[in-house]
Amino acid sequence: MIKGRPCKCVEVSTSKTGKHGHAKAHIVAIDIFTGKKMEDLCPVSHNLEVPFVKRTEYQVLNADSDTGEVSLLQENGDTKDDLNLPCFIKIGEPTDEDKKIQSELLDEFAKGEKSVFAIVQAACGEEKIVGIKCV
């Protein structure tokens, strides 16, 4: 967690103890929802929060390219209607990966040849479609 956002750590470097203070760790990470690069500098003796990230697969029942709404089937048989396509986001701009996942999901769903499953990543009360699987 950097600045309250769940992130994937990509680089950690440490500096030696200086004249004024403790050894510090320079952490570079990527936000798992927005793809933004985040950096933090903190003492190596301090603890950091680590987000609990959960990945779940749901079958796609419906996907609307105009409104961005997606209807998913949960394991217990209920529908999950609170997610949008990856390019319909509240914070920032969609990444190239978001655009690729969205077009692939819509194309495969429109074909109707296979069952389409959305891979949903959840952490810190946020959820996002991060991939698809066709069966």
Coordinates of C-alpha atoms in Angstrom, one line a residue:
M1 CA 0.0 0.0 0.0
I2 CA 1.4 3.3 -1.1
K3 CA -0.5 6.5 -0.3
G4 CA -3.5 4.4 0.6
R5 CA -3.6 2.6 -2.8
P6 CA -3.1 -1.1 -3.4
C7 CA 0.1 -1.5 -5.4
K8 CA 2.4 -4.2 -6.8
C9 CA 6.0 -3.6 -5.9
V10 CA 8.4 -3.4 -8.8
E11 CA 11.6 -2.1 -7.3
V12 CA 13.1 -1.6 -3.8
S13 CA 16.4 0.0 -3.0
T14 CA 17.9 0.9 0.3
S15 CA 20.3 3.6 1.5
K16 CA 22.7 3.3 4.3
T17 CA 22.3 4.9 7.7
G18 CA 23.3 8.5 7.4
K19 CA 24.5 11.1 9.8
H20 CA 20.9 12.2 10.4
G21 CA 18.7 9.2 10.7
H22 CA 17.9 5.7 9.8
A23 CA 18.5 3.6 6.7
K24 CA 15.7 4.3 4.2
A25 CA 14.0 2.2 1.6
H26 CA 13.0 3.6 -1.8
I27 CA 10.0 1.7 -3.0
V28 CA 8.6 1.9 -6.6
A29 CA 5.3 0.3 -7.3
I30 CA 2.4 0.2 -9.8
D31 CA -1.2 0.8 -8.7
I32 CA -3.0 -2.5 -9.4
F33 CA -6.2 -0.6 -10.5
T34 CA -5.0 2.5 -12.3
G35 CA -1.6 1.3 -13.5
K36 CA 0.0 4.5 -12.2
K37 CA 3.6 4.5 -10.9
M38 CA 3.8 5.3 -7.2
E39 CA 6.9 5.9 -5.1
D40 CA 7.6 6.0 -1.4
L41 CA 10.6 6.6 0.8
C42 CA 10.4 5.2 4.3
P43 CA 12.7 3.9 7.2
V44 CA 13.5 0.2 6.8
S45 CA 12.6 -0.3 10.5
H46 CA 9.0 0.6 9.8
N47 CA 6.2 -1.8 8.9
L48 CA 4.1 -1.3 5.7
E49 CA 0.5 -2.2 5.1
V50 CA 0.0 -5.0 2.6
P51 CA -3.4 -5.3 0.8
F52 CA -5.2 -8.6 0.6
V53 CA -5.9 -9.1 -3.2
K54 CA -8.5 -11.6 -4.3
R55 CA -9.0 -12.8 -7.9
T56 CA -12.3 -14.4 -8.9
E57 CA -13.8 -15.7 -12.1
Y58 CA -17.4 -14.9 -13.0
Q59 CA -19.3 -16.0 -16.1
V60 CA -20.4 -13.0 -18.2
L61 CA -24.2 -12.9 -18.7
N62 CA -24.3 -9.5 -20.5
A63 CA -22.0 -6.7 -21.5
D64 CA -23.1 -3.4 -22.9
S65 CA -20.5 -1.4 -24.8
D66 CA -22.5 1.8 -24.7
T67 CA -23.1 2.1 -20.9
G68 CA -20.2 -0.1 -19.8
E69 CA -22.4 -2.2 -17.6
V70 CA -21.5 -5.9 -17.2
S71 CA -23.7 -8.6 -15.6
L72 CA -21.9 -11.5 -14.1
L73 CA -23.0 -14.8 -12.7
Q74 CA -21.7 -15.7 -9.2
E75 CA -21.0 -19.2 -8.0
N76 CA -24.1 -19.2 -5.8
G77 CA -26.3 -18.4 -8.8
D78 CA -26.9 -14.7 -8.0
T79 CA -26.0 -12.0 -10.5
K80 CA -23.4 -9.3 -9.9
D81 CA -24.3 -6.1 -11.6
D82 CA -22.0 -3.6 -9.8
L83 CA -19.0 -3.8 -12.2
N84 CA -18.3 -1.9 -15.4
L85 CA -16.1 -2.7 -18.4
P86 CA -12.4 -1.8 -17.8
C87 CA -12.5 1.5 -19.9
F88 CA -15.4 2.9 -17.8
I89 CA -13.4 4.0 -14.8
K90 CA -13.9 6.7 -12.2
I91 CA -10.2 7.6 -11.6
G92 CA -7.7 8.4 -14.3
E93 CA -7.5 7.2 -17.9
P94 CA -7.9 3.7 -19.1
T95 CA -4.6 1.9 -19.9
D96 CA -3.9 0.1 -23.2
E97 CA -4.4 -3.2 -21.3
D98 CA -7.9 -2.0 -20.2
K99 CA -8.8 -1.3 -23.8
K100 CA -7.5 -4.7 -25.0
I101 CA -9.4 -6.6 -22.3
Q102 CA -12.6 -4.7 -23.0
S103 CA -12.5 -5.2 -26.8
E104 CA -11.6 -8.9 -26.3
L105 CA -14.5 -9.4 -23.8
L106 CA -17.0 -7.7 -26.1
D107 CA -15.8 -9.5 -29.2
E108 CA -15.9 -13.0 -27.6
F109 CA -19.3 -12.3 -25.9
A110 CA -20.8 -11.1 -29.2
K111 CA -19.6 -14.2 -31.0
G112 CA -21.5 -16.4 -28.5
E113 CA -19.5 -19.5 -29.4
K114 CA -17.9 -20.0 -26.0
S115 CA -18.7 -19.2 -22.4
V116 CA -16.8 -16.0 -21.5
F117 CA -15.5 -15.6 -17.9
A118 CA -14.3 -12.2 -16.5
I119 CA -11.4 -12.4 -14.1
V120 CA -12.1 -9.8 -11.4
Q121 CA -9.4 -8.5 -9.0
A122 CA -10.6 -7.1 -5.7
A123 CA -8.7 -5.2 -3.0
C124 CA -9.4 -2.4 -0.4
G125 CA -13.1 -2.3 -1.4
E126 CA -12.4 -1.8 -5.1
E127 CA -13.0 -4.3 -7.9
K128 CA -12.0 -4.3 -11.6
I129 CA -12.1 -6.7 -14.5
V130 CA -8.4 -7.5 -15.2
G131 CA -8.7 -10.4 -17.7
I132 CA -11.0 -12.8 -19.6
K133 CA -11.1 -16.5 -20.1
C134 CA -13.1 -18.4 -22.8
V135 CA -14.2 -22.0 -22.2

